[in-house]
Structures are given as C-alpha cells and as structure tokens.
PDB file of C-alpha atoms in Angstrom:
ATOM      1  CA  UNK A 559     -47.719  -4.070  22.797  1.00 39.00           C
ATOM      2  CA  UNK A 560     -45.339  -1.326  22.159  1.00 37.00           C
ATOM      3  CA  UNK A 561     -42.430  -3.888  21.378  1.00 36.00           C
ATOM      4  CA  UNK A 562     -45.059  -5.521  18.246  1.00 36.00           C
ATOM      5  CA  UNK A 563     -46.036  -1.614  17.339  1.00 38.00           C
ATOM      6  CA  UNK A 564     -41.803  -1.143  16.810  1.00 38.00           C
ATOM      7  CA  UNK A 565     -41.216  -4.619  15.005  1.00 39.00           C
ATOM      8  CA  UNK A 566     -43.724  -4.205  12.917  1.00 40.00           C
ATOM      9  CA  UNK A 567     -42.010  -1.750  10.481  1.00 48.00           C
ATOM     10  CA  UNK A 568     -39.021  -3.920   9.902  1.00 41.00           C
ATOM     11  CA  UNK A 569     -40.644  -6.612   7.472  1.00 47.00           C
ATOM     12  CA  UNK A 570     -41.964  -3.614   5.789  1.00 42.00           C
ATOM     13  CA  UNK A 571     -38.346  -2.031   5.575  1.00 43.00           C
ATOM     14  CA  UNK A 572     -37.165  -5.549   4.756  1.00 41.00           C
ATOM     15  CA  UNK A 573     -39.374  -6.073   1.789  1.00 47.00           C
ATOM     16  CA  UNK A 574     -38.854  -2.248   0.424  1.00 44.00           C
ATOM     17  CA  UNK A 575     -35.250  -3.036   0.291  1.00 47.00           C
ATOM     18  CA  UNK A 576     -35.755  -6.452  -1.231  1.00 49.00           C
ATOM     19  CA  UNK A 577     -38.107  -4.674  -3.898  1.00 52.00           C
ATOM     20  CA  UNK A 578     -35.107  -1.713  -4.258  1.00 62.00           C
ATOM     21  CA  UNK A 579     -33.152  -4.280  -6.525  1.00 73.00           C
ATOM     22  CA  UNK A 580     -33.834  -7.474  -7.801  1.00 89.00           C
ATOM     23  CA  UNK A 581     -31.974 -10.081  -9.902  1.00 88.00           C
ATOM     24  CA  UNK A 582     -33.247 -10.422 -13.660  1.00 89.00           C
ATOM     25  CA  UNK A 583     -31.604 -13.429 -16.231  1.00 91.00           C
ATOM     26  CA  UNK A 584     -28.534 -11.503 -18.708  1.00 92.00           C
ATOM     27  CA  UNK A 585     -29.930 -11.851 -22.204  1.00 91.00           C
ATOM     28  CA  UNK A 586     -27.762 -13.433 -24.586  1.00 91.00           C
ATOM     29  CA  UNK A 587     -27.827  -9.838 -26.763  1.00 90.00           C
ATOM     30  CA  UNK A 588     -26.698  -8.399 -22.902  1.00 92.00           C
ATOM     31  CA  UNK A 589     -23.937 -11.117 -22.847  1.00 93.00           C
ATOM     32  CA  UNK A 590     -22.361 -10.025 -26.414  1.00 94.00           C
ATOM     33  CA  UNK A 591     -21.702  -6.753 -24.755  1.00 95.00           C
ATOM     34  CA  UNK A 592     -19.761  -7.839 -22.178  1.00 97.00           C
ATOM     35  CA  UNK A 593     -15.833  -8.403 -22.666  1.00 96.00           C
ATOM     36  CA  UNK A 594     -14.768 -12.033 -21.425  1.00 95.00           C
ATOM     37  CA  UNK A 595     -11.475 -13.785 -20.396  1.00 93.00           C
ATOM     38  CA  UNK A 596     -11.741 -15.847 -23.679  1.00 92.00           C
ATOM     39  CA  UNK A 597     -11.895 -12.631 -26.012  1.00 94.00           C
ATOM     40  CA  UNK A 598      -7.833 -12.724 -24.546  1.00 93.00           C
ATOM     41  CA  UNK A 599      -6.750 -15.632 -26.524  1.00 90.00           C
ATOM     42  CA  UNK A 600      -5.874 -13.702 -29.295  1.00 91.00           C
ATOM     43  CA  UNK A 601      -3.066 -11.374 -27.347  1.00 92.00           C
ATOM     44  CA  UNK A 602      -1.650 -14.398 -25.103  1.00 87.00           C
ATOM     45  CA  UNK A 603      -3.734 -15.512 -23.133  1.00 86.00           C
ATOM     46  CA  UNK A 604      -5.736 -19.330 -22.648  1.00 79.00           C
ATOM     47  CA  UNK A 605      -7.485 -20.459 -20.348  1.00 79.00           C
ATOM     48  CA  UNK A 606      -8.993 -24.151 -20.986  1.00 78.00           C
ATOM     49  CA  UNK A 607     -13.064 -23.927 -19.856  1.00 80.00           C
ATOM     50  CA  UNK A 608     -12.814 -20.377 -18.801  1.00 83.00           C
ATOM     51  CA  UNK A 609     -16.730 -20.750 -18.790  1.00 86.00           C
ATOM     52  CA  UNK A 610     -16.607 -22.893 -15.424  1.00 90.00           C
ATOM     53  CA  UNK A 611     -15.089 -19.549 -14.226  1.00 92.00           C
ATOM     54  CA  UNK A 612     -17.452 -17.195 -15.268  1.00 93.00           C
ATOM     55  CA  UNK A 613     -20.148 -15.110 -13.756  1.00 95.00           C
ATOM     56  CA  UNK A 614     -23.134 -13.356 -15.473  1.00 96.00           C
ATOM     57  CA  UNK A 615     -25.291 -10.969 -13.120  1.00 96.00           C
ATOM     58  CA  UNK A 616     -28.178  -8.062 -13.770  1.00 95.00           C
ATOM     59  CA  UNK A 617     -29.436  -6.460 -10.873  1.00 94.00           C
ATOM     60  CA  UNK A 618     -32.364  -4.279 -12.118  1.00 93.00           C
ATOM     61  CA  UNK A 619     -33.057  -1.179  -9.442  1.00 90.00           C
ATOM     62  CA  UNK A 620     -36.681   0.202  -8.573  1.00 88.00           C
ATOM     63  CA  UNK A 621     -35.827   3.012 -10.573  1.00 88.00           C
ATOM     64  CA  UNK A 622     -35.845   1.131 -13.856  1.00 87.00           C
ATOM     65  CA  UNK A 623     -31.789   1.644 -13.820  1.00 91.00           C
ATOM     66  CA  UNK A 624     -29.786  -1.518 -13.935  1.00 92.00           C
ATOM     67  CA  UNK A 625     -26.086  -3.217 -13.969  1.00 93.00           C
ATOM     68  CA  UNK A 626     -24.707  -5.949 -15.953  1.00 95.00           C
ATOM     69  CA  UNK A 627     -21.909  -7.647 -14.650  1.00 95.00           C
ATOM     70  CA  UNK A 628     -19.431  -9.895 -16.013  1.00 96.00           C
ATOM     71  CA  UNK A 629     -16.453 -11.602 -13.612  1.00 96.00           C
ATOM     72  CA  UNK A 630     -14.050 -14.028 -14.180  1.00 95.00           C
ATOM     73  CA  UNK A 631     -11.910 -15.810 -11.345  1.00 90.00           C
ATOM     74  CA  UNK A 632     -10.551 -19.102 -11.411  1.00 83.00           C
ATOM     75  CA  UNK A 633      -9.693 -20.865  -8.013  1.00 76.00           C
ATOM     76  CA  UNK A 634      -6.828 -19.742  -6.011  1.00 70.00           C
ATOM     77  CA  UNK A 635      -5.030 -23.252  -6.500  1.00 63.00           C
ATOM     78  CA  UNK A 636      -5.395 -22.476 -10.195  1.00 57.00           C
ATOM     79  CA  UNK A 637      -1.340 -22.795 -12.024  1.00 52.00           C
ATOM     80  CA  UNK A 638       0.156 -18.960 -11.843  1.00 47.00           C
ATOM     81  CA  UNK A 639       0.394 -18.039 -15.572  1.00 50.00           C
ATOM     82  CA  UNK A 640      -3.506 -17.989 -15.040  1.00 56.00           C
ATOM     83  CA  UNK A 641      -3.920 -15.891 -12.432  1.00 79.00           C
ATOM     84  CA  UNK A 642      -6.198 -13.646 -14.552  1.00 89.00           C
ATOM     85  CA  UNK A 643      -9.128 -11.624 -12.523  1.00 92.00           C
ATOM     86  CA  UNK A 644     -11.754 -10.043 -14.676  1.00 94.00           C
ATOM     87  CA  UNK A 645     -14.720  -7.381 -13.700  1.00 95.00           C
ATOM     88  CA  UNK A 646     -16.788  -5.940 -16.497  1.00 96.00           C
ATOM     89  CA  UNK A 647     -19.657  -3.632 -15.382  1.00 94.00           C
ATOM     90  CA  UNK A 648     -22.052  -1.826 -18.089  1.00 95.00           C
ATOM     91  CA  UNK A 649     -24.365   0.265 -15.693  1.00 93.00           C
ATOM     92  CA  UNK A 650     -27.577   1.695 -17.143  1.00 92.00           C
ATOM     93  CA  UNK A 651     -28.748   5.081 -15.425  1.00 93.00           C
ATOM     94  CA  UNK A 652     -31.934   7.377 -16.075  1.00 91.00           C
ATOM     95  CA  UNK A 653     -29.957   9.965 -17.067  1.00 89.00           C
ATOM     96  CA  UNK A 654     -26.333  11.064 -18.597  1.00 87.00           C
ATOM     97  CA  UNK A 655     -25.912  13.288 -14.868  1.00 92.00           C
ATOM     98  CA  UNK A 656     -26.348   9.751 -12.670  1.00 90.00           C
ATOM     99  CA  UNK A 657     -24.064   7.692 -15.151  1.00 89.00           C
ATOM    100  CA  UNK A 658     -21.289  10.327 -14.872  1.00 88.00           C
ATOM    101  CA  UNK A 659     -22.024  10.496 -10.978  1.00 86.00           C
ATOM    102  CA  UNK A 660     -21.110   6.504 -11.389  1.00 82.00           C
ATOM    103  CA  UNK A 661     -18.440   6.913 -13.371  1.00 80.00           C
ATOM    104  CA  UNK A 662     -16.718   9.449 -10.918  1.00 81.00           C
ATOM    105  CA  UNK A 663     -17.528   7.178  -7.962  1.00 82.00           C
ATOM    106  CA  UNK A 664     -16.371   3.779  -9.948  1.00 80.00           C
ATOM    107  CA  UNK A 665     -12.753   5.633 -10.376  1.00 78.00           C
ATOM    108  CA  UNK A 666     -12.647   6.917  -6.937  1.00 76.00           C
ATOM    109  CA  UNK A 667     -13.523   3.169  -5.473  1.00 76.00           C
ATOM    110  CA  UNK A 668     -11.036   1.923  -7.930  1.00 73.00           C
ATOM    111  CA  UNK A 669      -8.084   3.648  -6.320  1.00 70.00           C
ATOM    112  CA  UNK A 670      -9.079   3.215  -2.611  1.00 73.00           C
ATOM    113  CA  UNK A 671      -9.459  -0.397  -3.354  1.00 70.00           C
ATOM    114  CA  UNK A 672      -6.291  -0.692  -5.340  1.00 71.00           C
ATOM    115  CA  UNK A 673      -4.707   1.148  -2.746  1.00 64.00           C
ATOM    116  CA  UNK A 674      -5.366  -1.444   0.030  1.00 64.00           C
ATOM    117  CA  UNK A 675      -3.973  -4.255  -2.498  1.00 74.00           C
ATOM    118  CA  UNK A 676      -0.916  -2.474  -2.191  1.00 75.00           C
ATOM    119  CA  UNK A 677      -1.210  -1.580  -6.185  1.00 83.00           C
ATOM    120  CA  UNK A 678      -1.521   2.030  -7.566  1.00 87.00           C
ATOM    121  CA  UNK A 679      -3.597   3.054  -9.954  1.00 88.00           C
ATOM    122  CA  UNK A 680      -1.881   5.319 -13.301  1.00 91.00           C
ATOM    123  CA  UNK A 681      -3.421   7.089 -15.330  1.00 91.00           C
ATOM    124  CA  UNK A 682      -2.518   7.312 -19.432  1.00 94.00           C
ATOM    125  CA  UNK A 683      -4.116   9.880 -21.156  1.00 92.00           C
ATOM    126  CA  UNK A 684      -4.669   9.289 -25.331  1.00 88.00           C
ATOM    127  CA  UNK A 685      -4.208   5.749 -24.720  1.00 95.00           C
ATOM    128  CA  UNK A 686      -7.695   5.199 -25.859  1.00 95.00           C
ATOM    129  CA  UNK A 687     -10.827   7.323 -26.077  1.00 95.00           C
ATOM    130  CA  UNK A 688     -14.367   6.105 -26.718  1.00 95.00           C
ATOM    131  CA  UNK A 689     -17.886   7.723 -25.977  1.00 92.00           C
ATOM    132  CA  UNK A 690     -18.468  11.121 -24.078  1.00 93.00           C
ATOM    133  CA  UNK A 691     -15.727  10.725 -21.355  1.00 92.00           C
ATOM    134  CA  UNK A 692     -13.093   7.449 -20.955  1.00 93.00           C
ATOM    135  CA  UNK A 693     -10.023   6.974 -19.136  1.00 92.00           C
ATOM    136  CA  UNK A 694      -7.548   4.267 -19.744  1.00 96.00           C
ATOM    137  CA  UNK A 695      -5.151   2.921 -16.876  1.00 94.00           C
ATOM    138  CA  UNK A 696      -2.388   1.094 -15.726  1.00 95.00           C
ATOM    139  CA  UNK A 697      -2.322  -1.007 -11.973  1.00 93.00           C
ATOM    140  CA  UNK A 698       0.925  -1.386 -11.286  1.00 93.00           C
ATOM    141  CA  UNK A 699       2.704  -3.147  -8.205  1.00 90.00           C
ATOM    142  CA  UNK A 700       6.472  -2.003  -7.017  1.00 91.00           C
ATOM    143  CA  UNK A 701       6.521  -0.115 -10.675  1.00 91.00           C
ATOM    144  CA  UNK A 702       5.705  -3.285 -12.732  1.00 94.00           C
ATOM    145  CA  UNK A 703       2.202  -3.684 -14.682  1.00 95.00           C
ATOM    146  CA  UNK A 704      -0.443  -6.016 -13.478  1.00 93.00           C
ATOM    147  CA  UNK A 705      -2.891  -5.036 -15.550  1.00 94.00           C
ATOM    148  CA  UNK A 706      -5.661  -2.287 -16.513  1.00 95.00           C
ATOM    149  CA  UNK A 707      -9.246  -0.309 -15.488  1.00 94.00           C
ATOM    150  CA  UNK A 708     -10.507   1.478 -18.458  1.00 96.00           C
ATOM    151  CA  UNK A 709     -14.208   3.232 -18.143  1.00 94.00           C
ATOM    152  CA  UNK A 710     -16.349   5.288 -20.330  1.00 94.00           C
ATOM    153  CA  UNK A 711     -19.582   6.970 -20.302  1.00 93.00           C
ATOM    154  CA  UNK A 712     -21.859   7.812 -23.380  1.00 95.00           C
ATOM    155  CA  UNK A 713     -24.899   9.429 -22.694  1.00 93.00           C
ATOM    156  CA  UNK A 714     -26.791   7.687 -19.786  1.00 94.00           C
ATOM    157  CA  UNK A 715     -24.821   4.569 -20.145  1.00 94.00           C
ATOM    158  CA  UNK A 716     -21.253   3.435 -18.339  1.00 94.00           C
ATOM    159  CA  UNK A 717     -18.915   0.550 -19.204  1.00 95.00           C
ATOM    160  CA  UNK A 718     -15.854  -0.144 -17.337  1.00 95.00           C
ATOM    161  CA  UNK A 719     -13.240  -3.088 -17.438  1.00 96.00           C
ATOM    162  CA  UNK A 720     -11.084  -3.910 -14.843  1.00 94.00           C
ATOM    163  CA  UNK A 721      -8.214  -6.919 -15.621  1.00 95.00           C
ATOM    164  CA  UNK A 722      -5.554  -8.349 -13.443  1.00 92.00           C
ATOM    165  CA  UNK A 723      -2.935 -10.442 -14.190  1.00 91.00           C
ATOM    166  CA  UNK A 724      -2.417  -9.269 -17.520  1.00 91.00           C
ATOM    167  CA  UNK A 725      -2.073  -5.889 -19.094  1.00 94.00           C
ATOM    168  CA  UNK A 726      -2.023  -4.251 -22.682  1.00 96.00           C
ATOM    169  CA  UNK A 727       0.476  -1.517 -23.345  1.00 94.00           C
ATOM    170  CA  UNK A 728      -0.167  -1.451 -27.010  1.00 96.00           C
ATOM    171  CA  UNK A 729      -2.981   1.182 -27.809  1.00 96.00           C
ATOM    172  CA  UNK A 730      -3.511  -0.256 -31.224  1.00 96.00           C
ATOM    173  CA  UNK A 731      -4.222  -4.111 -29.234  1.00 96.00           C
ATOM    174  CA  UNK A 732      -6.380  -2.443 -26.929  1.00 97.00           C
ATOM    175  CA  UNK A 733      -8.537  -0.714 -29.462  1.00 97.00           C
ATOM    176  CA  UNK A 734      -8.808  -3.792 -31.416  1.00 97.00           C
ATOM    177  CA  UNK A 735      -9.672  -5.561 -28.284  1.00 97.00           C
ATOM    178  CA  UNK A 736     -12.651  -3.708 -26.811  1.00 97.00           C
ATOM    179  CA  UNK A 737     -14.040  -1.571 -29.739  1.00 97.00           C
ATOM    180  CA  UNK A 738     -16.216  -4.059 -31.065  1.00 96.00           C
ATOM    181  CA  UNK A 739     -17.689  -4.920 -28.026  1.00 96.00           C
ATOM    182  CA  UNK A 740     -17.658  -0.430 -27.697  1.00 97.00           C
ATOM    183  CA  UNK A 741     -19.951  -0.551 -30.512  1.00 96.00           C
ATOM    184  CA  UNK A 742     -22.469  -3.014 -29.241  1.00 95.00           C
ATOM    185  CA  UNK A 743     -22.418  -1.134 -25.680  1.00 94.00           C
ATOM    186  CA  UNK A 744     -23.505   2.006 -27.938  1.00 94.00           C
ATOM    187  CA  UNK A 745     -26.449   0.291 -29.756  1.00 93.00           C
ATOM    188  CA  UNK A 746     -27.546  -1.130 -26.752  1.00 86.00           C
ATOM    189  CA  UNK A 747     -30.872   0.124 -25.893  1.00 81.00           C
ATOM    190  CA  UNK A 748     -31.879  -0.252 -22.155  1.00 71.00           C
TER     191      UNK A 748
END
C-alpha cells in the first residue's frame, strides 16, 4: 500500500512537466523572422534543397513565454564546402529582466560549449549593434574563423544566431544580412 501511496505522485509530476512546455506549429509570419541557410546565397554560399535540411520548432512554456527555433544541418557525408551548421533562436520572455537573464545565460552556454569543440569564442565590439543590448562574435579554431554568434535583446524579446562553417568579417555584409530580418523580430508581437 505504501509503495502505490509513493508511485502515485509520479504521473502527476509526469504530466505537470509535460504541461510545463508544449510544442505549437511556427506560423509562416514566425518563419519570416527567422534567418535561414538560403538567405547566404547572396555572400557565397549554396546549398541545393537546403529545405530538406531544415528545422522549424516553437516550444510554448506554461508561463505564456515561448522559443522559436530555426536549425540547419545537412548530413555528415554531405561534400565539405557545405559544411554549414545553423541555430537561430528568437526567445519570447514576460518581461525585459527574464530575456536579459537569457541572453546572459545563452552567451555563457555559448563559450562552455565552444570551449569543448575545441573553438574559442571572440568578442568584436562595434561590429554591429541592434536593439537594447547585442554582441557580435567571432568562433575561431587554431586562430582561423569558422564562423559567428551574434545576440540581441530588445525589450522582453531575444534573438541570437549562431553559424558555422562560414563567417562574415565585413560589418557592412552583416548588417545587410540580418537587419531586415532585425526589423521583423522588432514588430513581432508575441
């Protein structure tokens, strides 16, 4: 009897957590935010149906706060001058205080996880600014670029991109690059 008593909270626990966060459908205004391997093309580089290699995910949390996530990862067989890894997160919080709580945390998990790929993570300040607070960076490996992790935070609201396998160096291409997909972030209304 006492062993049934004990079990009996674990569904309970099991469906609070399953209730904690649950997968919603990424609207197609959602998707326009998001930066994608194919908005590349213009600075190098293709990648022929980079849509079979995409991922499109919203996980909506029991506080009403939620995550869009774009990711882009072709096979590991796929030819090297595609080896192009793509994470776009724009993270909804309830207030400005959580999202820059996220934003702190995203950086810190950025270089611990960089770290154990044997990359480090550089900073470049005035690269490029956008919203309350942004940082722009470079991943390098044995000095040489592999690519970049920019974030920024505007209000309640954080956007970060992380690419690998290809970098920008130019400002001026980088700006052009993300900005208008900056400006749709900003009139995005959770």
């Amino acid at each position: 009897m006492k062993r049934r008593a004990l079990l009996l909270p674990l569904p309970l626990a099991l469906a609070l957590c399953a209730a904690a966060c649950m997968r919603a459908a990424v609207s197609d205004g959602e998707r326009e935010v998001l930066l994608r391997a194919r908005d590349l093309a213009a600075y190098g580089f293709e990648f022929p149906e980079a849509s079979r290699y995409e991922s499109f995910n919203k996980t909506v949390y029991f506080d009403g706060s939620y995550d869009l996530i774009y990711e882009f990862e072709p096979p590991d067989d796929a030819a090297a001058d595609s080896a192009l890894y793509m994470n776009v997160t724009v993270t909804f919080e309830k207030s400005a205080q959580e999202a820059r709580l996220v934003q702190g945390i995203e950086k810190f998990s950025l270089n611990a996880g960089m770290g154990l790929e044997g990359l480090k993570v550089e900073e470049r300040k005035d690269f490029f600014r956008y919203g309350d607070a942004s940082s722009f960076h470079v991943l390098t490996r044995e000095g040489a670029p592999v690519g970049n992790y920019f974030v920024t935070r505007e209000g309640a609201k954080v956007y970060s991109v992380l690419i690998a396998g290809f970098y920008f160096d130019d400002p001026e291409q980088w700006a052009e690059l993300v900005t208008p997909r900056l400006q749709k972030f900003s009139a995005l209304k959770p």
